[in-house]
PDB file of C-alpha atoms in Angstrom:
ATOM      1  CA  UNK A 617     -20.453  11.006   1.801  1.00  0.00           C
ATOM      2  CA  UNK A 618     -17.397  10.168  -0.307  1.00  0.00           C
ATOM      3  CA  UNK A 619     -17.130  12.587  -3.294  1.00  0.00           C
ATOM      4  CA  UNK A 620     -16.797  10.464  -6.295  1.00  0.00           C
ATOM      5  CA  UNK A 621     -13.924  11.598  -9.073  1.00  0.00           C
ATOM      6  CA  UNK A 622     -14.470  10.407 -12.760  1.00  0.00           C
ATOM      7  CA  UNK A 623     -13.179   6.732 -13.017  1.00  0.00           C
ATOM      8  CA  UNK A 624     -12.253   4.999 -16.227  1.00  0.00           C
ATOM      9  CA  UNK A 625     -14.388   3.282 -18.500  1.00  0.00           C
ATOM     10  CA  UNK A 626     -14.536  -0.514 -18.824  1.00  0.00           C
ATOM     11  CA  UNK A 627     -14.538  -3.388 -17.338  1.00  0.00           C
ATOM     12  CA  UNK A 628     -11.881  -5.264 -15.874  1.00  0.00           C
ATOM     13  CA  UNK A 629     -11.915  -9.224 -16.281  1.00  0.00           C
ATOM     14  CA  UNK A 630     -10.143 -12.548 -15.058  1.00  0.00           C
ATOM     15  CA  UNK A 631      -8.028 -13.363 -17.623  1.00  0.00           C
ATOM     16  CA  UNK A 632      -4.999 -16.445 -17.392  1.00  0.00           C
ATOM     17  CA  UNK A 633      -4.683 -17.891 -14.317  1.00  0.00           C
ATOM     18  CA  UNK A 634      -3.977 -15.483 -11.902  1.00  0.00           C
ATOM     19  CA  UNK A 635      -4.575 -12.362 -13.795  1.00  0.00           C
ATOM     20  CA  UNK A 636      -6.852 -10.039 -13.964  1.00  0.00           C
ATOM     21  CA  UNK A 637      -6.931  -7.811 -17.464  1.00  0.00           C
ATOM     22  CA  UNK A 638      -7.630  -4.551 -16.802  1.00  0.00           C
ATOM     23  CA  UNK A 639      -7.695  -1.730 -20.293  1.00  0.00           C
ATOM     24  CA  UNK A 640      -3.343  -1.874 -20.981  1.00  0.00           C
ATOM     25  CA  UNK A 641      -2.273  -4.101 -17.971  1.00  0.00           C
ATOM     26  CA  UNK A 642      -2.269  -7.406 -17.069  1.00  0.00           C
ATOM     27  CA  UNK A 643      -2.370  -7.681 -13.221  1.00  0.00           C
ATOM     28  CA  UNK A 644      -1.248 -10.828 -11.275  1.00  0.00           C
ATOM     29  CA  UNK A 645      -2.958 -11.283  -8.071  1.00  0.00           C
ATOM     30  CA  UNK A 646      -3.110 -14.271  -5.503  1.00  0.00           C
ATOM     31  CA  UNK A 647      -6.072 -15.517  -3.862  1.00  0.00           C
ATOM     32  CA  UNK A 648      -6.239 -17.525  -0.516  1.00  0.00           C
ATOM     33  CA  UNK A 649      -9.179 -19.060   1.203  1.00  0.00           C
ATOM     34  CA  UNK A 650     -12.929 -18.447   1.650  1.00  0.00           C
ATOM     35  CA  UNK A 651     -15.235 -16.141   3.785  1.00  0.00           C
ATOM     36  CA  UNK A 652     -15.247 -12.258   4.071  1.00  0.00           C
ATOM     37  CA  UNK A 653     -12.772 -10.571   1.584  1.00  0.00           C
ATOM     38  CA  UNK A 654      -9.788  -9.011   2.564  1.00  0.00           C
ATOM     39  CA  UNK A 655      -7.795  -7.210  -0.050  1.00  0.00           C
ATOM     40  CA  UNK A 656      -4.104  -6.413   0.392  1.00  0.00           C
ATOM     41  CA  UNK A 657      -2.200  -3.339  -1.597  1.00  0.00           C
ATOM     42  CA  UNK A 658       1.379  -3.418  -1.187  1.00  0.00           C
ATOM     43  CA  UNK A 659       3.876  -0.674  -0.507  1.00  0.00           C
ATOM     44  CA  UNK A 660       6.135   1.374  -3.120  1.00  0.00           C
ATOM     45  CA  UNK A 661       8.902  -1.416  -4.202  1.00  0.00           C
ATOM     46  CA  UNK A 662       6.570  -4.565  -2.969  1.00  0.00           C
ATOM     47  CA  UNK A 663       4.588  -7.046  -4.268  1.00  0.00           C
ATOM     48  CA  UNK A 664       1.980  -9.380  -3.448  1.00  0.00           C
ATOM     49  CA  UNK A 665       4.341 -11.527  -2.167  1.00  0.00           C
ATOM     50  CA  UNK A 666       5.058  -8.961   1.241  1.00  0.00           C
ATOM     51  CA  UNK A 667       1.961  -9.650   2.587  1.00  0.00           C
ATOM     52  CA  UNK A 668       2.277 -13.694   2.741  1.00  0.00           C
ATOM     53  CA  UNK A 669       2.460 -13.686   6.713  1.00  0.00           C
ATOM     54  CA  UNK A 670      -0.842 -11.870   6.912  1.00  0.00           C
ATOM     55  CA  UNK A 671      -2.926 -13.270   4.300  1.00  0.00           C
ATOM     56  CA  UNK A 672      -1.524 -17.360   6.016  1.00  0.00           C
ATOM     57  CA  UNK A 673      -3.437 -15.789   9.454  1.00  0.00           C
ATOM     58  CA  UNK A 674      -5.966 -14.291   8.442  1.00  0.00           C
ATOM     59  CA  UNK A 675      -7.246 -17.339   5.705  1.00  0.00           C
ATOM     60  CA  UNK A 676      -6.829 -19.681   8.565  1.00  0.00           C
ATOM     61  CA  UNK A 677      -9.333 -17.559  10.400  1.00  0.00           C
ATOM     62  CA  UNK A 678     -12.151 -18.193   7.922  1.00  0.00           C
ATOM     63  CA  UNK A 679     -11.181 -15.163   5.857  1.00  0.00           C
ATOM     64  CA  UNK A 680     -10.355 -15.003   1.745  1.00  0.00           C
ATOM     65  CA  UNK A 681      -7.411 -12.953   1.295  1.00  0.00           C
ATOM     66  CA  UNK A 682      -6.599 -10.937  -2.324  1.00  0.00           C
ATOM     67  CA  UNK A 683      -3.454  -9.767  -2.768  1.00  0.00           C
ATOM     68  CA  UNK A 684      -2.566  -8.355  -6.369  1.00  0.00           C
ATOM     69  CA  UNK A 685       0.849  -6.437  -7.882  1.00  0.00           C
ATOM     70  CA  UNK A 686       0.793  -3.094  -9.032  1.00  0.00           C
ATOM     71  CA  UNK A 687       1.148  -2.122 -12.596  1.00  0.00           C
ATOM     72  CA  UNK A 688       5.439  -2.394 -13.256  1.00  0.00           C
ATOM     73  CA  UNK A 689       5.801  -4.187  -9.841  1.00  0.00           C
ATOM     74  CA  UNK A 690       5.896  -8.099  -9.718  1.00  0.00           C
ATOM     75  CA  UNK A 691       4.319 -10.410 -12.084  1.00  0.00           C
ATOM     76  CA  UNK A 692       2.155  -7.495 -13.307  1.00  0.00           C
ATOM     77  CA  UNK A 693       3.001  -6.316 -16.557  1.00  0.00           C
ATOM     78  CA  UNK A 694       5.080  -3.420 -17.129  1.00  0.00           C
ATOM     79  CA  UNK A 695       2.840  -0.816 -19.353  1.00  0.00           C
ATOM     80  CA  UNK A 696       4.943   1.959 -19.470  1.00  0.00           C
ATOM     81  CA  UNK A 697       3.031   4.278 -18.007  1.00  0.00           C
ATOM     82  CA  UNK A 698      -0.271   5.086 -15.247  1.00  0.00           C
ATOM     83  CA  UNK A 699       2.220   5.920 -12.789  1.00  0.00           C
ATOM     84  CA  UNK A 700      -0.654   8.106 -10.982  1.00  0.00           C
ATOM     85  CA  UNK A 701      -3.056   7.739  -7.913  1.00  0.00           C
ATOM     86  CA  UNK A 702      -6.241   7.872 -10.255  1.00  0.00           C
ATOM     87  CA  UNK A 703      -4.920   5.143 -12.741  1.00  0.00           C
ATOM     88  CA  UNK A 704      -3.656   2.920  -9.635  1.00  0.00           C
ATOM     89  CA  UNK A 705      -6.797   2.931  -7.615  1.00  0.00           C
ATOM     90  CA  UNK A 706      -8.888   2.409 -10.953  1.00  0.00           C
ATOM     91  CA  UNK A 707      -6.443  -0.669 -10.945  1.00  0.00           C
ATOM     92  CA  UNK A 708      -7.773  -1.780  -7.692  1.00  0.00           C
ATOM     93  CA  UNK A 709     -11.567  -1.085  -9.132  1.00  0.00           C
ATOM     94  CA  UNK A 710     -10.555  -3.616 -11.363  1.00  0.00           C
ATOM     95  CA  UNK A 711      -9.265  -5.971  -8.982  1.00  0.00           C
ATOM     96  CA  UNK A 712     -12.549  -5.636  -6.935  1.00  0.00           C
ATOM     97  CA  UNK A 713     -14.849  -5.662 -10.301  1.00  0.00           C
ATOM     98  CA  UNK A 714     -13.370  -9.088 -11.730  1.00  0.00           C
ATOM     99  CA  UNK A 715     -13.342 -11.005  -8.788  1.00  0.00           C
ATOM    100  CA  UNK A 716     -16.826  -9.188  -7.516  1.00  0.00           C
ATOM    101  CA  UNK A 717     -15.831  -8.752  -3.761  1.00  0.00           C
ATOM    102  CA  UNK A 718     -18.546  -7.535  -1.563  1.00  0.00           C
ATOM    103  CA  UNK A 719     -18.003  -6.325   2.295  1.00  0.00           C
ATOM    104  CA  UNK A 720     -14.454  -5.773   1.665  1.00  0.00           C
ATOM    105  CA  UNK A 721     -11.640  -4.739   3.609  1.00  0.00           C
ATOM    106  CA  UNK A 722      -9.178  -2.978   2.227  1.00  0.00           C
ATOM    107  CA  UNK A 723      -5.500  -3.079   3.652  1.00  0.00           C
ATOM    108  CA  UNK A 724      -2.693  -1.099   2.371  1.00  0.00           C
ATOM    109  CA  UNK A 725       0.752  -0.176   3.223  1.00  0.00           C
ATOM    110  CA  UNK A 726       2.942   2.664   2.956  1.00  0.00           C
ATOM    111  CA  UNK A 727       1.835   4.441  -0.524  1.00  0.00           C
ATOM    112  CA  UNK A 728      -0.818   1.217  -0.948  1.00  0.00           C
ATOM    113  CA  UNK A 729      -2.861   3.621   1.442  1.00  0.00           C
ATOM    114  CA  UNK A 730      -2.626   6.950  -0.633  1.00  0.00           C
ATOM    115  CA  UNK A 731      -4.099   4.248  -3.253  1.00  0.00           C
ATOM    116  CA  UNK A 732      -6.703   3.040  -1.348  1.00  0.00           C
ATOM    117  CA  UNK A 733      -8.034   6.648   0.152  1.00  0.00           C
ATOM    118  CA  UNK A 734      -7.570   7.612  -3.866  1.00  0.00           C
ATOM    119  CA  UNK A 735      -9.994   4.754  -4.936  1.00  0.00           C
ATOM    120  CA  UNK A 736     -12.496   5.514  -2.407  1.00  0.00           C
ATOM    121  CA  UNK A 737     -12.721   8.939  -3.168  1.00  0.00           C
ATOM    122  CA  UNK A 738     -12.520   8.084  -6.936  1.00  0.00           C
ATOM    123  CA  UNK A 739     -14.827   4.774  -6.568  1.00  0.00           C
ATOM    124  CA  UNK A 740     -16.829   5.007  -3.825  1.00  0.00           C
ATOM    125  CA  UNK A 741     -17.258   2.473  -0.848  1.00  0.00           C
ATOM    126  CA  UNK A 742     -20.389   0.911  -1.607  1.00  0.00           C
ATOM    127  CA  UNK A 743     -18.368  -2.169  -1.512  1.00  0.00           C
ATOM    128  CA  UNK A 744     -15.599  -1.483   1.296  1.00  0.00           C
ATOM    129  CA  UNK A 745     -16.314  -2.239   4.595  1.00  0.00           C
ATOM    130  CA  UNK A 746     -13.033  -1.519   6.569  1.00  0.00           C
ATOM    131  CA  UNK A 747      -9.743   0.201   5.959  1.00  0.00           C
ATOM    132  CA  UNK A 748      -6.859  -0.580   7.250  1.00  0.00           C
ATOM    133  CA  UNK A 749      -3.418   1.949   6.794  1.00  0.00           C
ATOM    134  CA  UNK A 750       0.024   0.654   8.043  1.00  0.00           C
ATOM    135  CA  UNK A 751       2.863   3.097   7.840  1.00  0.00           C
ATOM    136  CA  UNK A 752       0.857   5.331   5.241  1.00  0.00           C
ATOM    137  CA  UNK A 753       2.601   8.281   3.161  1.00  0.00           C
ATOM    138  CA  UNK A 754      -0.793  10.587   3.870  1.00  0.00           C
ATOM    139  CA  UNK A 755      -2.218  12.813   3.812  1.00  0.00           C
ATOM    140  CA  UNK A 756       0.849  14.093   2.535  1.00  0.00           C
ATOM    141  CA  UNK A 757       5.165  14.371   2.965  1.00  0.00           C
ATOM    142  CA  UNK A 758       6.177  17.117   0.997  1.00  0.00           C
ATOM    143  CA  UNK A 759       7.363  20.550   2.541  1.00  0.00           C
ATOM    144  CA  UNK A 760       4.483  23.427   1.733  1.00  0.00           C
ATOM    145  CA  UNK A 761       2.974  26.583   3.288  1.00  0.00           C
ATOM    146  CA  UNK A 762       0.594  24.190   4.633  1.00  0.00           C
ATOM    147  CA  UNK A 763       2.793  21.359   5.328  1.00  0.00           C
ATOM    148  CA  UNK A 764       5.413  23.033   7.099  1.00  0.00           C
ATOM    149  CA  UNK A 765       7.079  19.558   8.537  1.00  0.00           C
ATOM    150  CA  UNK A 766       7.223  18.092   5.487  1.00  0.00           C
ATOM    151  CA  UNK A 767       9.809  16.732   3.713  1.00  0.00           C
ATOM    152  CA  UNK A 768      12.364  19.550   1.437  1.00  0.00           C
ATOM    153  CA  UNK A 769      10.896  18.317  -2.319  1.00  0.00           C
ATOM    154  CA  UNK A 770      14.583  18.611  -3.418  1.00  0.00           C
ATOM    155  CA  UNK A 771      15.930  15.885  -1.406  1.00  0.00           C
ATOM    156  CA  UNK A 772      12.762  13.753  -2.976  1.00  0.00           C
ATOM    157  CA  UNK A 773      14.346  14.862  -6.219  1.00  0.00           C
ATOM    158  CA  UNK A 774      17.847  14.299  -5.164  1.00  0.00           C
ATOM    159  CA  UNK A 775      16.959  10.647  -4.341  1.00  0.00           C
ATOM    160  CA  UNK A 776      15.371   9.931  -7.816  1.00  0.00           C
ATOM    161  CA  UNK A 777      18.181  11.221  -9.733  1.00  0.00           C
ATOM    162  CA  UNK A 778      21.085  10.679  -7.473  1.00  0.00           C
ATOM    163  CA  UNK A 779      20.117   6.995  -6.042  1.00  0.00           C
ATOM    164  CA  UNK A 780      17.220   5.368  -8.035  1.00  0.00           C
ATOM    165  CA  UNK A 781      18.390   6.268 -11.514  1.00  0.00           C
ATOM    166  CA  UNK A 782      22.118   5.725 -10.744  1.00  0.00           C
ATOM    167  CA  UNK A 783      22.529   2.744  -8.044  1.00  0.00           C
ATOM    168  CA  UNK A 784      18.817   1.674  -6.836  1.00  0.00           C
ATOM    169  CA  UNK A 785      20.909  -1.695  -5.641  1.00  0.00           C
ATOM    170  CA  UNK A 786      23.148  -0.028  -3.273  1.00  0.00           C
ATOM    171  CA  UNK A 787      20.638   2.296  -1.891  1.00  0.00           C
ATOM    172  CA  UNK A 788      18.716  -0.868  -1.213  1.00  0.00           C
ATOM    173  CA  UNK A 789      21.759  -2.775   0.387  1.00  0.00           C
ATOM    174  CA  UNK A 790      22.195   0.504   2.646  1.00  0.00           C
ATOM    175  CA  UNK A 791      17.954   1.484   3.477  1.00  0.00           C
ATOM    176  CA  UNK A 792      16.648  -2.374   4.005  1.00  0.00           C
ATOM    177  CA  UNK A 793      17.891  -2.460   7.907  1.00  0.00           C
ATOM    178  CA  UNK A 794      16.013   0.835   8.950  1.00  0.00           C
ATOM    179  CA  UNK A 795      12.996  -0.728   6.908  1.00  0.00           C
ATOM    180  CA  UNK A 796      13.289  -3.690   9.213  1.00  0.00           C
ATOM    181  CA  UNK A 797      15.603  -3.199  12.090  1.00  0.00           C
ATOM    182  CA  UNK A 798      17.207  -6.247  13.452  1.00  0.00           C
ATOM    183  CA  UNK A 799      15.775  -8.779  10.386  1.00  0.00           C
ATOM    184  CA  UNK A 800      17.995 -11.691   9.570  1.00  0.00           C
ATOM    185  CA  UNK A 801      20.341 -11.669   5.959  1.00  0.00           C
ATOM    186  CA  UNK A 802      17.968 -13.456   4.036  1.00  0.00           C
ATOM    187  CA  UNK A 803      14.842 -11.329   5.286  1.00  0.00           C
ATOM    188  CA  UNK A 804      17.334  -8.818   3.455  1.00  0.00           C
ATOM    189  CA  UNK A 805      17.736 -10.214   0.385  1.00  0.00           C
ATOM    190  CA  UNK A 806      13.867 -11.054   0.004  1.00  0.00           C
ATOM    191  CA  UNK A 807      12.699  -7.238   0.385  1.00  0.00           C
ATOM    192  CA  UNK A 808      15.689  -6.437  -2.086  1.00  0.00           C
ATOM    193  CA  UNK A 809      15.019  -8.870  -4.934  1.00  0.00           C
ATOM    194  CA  UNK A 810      11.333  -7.857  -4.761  1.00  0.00           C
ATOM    195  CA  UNK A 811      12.334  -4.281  -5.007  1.00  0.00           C
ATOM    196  CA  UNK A 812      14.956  -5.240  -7.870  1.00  0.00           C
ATOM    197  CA  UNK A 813      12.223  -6.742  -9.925  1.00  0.00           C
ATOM    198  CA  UNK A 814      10.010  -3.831 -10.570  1.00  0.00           C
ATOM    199  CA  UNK A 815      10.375  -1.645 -13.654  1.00  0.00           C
ATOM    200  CA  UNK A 816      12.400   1.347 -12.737  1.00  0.00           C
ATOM    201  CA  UNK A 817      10.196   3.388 -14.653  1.00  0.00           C
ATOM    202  CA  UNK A 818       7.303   2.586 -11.773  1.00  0.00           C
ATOM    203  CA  UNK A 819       9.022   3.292  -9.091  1.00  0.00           C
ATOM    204  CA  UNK A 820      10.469   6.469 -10.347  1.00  0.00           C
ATOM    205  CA  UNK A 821       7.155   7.725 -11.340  1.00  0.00           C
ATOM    206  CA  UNK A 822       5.282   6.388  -8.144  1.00  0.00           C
ATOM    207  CA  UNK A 823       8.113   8.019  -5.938  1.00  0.00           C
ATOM    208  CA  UNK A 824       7.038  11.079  -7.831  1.00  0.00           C
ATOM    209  CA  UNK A 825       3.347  10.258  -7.453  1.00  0.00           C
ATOM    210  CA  UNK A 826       3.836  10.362  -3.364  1.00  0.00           C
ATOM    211  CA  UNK A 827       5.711  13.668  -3.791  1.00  0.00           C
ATOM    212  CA  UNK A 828       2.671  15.164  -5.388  1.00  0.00           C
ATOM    213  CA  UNK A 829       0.088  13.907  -3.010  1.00  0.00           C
ATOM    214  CA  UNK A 830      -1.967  15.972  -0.576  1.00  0.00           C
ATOM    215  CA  UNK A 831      -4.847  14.227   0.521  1.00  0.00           C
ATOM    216  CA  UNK A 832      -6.280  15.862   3.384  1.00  0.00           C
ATOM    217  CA  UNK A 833      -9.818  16.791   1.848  1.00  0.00           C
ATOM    218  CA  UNK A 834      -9.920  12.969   0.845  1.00  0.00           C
ATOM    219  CA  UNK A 835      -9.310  11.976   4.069  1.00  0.00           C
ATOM    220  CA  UNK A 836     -11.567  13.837   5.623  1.00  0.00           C
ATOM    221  CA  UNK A 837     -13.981  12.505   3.266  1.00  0.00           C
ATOM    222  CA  UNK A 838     -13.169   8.932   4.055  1.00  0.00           C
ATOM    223  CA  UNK A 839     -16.685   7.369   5.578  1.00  0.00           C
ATOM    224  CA  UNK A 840     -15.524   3.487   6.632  1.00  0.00           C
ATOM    225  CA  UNK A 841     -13.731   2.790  10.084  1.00  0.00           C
ATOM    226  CA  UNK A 842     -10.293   3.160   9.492  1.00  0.00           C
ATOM    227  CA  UNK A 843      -7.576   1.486  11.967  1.00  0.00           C
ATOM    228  CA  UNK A 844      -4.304   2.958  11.505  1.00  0.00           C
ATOM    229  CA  UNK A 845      -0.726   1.065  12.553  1.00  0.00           C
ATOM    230  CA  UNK A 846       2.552   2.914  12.599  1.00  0.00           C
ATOM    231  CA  UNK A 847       6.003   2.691  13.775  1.00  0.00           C
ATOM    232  CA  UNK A 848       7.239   5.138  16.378  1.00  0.00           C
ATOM    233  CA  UNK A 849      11.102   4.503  14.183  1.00  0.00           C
ATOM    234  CA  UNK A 850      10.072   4.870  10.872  1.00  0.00           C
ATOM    235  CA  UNK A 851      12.148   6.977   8.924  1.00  0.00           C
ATOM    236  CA  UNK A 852      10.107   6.517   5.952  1.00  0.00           C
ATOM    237  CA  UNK A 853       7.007   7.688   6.840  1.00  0.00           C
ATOM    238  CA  UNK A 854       7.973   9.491  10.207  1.00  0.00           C
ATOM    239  CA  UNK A 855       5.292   9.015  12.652  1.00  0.00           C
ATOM    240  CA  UNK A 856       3.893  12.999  13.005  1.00  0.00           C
ATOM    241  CA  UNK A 857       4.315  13.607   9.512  1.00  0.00           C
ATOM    242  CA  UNK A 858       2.287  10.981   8.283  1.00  0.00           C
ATOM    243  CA  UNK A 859       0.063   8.482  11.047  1.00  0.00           C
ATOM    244  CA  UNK A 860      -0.315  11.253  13.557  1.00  0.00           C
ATOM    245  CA  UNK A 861      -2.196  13.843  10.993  1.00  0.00           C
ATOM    246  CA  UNK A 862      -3.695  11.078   8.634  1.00  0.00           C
ATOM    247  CA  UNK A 863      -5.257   9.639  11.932  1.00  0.00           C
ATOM    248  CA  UNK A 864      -6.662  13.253  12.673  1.00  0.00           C
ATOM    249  CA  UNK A 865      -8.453  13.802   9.368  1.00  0.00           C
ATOM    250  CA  UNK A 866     -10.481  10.935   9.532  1.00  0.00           C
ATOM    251  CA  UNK A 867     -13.927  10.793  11.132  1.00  0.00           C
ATOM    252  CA  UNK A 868     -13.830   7.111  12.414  1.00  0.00           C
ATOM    253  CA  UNK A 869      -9.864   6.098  12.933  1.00  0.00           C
ATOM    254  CA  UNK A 870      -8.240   4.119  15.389  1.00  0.00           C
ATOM    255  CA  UNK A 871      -4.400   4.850  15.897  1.00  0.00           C
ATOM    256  CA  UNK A 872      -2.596   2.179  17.296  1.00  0.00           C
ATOM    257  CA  UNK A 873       1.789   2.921  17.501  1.00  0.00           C
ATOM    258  CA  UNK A 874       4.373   0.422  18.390  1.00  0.00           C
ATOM    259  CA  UNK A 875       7.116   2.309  19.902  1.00  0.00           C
ATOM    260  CA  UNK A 876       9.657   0.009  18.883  1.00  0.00           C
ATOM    261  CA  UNK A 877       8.952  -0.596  15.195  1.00  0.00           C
ATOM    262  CA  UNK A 878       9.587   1.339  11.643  1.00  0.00           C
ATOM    263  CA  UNK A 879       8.035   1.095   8.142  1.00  0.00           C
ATOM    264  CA  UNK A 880       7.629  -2.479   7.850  1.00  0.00           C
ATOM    265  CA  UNK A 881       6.300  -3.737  10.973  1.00  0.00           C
ATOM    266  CA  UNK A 882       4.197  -5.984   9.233  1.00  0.00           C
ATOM    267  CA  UNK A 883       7.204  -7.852   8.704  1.00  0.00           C
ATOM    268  CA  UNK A 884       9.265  -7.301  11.980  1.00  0.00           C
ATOM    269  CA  UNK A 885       6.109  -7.317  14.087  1.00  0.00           C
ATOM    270  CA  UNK A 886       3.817 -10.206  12.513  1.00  0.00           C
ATOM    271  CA  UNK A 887       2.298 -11.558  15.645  1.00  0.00           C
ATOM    272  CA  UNK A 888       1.238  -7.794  16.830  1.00  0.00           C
ATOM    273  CA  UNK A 889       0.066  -6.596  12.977  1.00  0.00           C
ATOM    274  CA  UNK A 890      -2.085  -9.952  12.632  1.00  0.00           C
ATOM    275  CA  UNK A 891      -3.949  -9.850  15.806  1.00  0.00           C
ATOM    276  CA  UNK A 892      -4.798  -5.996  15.278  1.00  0.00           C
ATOM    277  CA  UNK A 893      -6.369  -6.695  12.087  1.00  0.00           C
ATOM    278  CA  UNK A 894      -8.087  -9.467  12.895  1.00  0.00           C
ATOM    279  CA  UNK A 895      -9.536  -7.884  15.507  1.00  0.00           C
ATOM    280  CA  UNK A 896     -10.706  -4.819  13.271  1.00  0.00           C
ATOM    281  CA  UNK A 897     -12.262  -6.941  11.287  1.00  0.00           C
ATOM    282  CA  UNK A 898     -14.064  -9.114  13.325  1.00  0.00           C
ATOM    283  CA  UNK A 899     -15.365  -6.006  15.213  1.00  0.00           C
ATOM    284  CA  UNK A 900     -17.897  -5.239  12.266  1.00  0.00           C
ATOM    285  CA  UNK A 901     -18.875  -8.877  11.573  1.00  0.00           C
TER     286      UNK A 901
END
């Protein structure tokens, strides 16, 4: 069983339209059709609005689909702080606890799936279903005597101070095409004013927060069916590092690898993405 971690107290509640008041934040989520719930957490940069291509399919297929923005990212407010994996999946407690979804599945992306494994392991999965990881960041990508692939921590550090606290813009201009290989100009310029609208503060502090994580005993604790997509080119979350040993760590995971994609298939590989998850989730109906 899932070993359950401390989690906040309060309650989280819907607040204005579209938002969801949780303790210090306000979060902005979106909320598309009826049926089974299917909640959406969005990779390091993104926003709700990434995962509009999945949540149009999947709605039209008799499913609700939740998508919120993280704290600093989005529409969500900006609180200056809860940068960490504890306060972010107590943020998707919240999202589940004010809009009371039941027989959930949860779908992240990229560090949206250190997140999720977080909240389970923090939260429990009395009310999670399904899990579904694209490109994840676990179980974990920094270089350590039991990492030894991993990823030098001083380049991570490099990065921060030496691209995202000096010229975030150009590093975006010059890192969107290996995100999405091949995707048009204005596919481009979407990613990048998404990216360009969080607080810089956030994504310093959740770059940090991806460093830091090692999640193998929380994987390994992990007690839903998991199906797991990843990109044989992605240079973000490189596919040994990350899919490969995540997918070994959990009891019940299915791996599935396009050869020809990198870290945001979801957007360069729609058709493929959307038929694997609605066939995930329509395995346990």
């Amino acid at each position: 069983m899932t070993t359950l971690r401390n989690p906040r107290p309060g309650r989280a509640y819907t607040g204005a339209p579209n938002t969801i008041i949780a303790g210090d934040v306000n979060l902005y989520y979106r909320d598309w059709g009826r049926g089974r719930p299917v909640l959406f957490v969005a990779g390091w940069s993104m926003c709700s609005d990434s995962w509009g291509y999945q949540m149009m399919a999947l709605c039209r297929q008799g499913l609700r689909c939740i998508a919120f923005d993280r704290r600093g990212h989005g529409r969500s407010s900006d609180p200056g702080g809860g940068y960490d994996l504890d306060t972010l999946a107590d943020d998707i407690a919240a999202v589940i606890e004010a809009l009371d979804l039941r027989d959930v599945v949860l779908v992240g992306h990229s560090m949206g799936c250190n997140e999720i494994v977080r909240y389970l392991t923090r939260h429990g999965g009395a009310r999670v279903t399904q899990v579904a990881l694209l490109g994840p960041m676990t179980p974990g990508i920094t270089l350590s005597a039991s990492n030894p692939h991993g990823i030098d921590p001083a380049l991570l550090a490099q990065f921060r101070s030496t691209q995202l606290l000096h010229d975030f813009p150009r590093w975006i201009e010059e890192n969107v095409e290996p995100f999405v290989p091949g995707a048009g100009p204005r596919m481009r310029d979407w990613l990048a004013q998404m990216a360009l609208q969080c607080s810089l503060q956030a994504l310093h502090d959740c770059h940090l927060c991806v460093e830091e994580s090692d999640m193998v005993a929380e994987l390994e604790a992990v007690d839903v069916p998991v199906l797991l997509i990843a990109g044989a080119l992605d240079v973000s979350a490189p596919l040994e590092l990350t899919a490969r040993r995540t997918a070994a760590l959990v009891p019940d995971c299915r791996l599935v690898v396009y050869e020809d994609a990198a870290h945001g298939m979801f957007l360069t590989h729609v058709e493929q993405v959307n038929g694997e998850l609605l066939e995930f989730i329509r395995a346990e109906v």
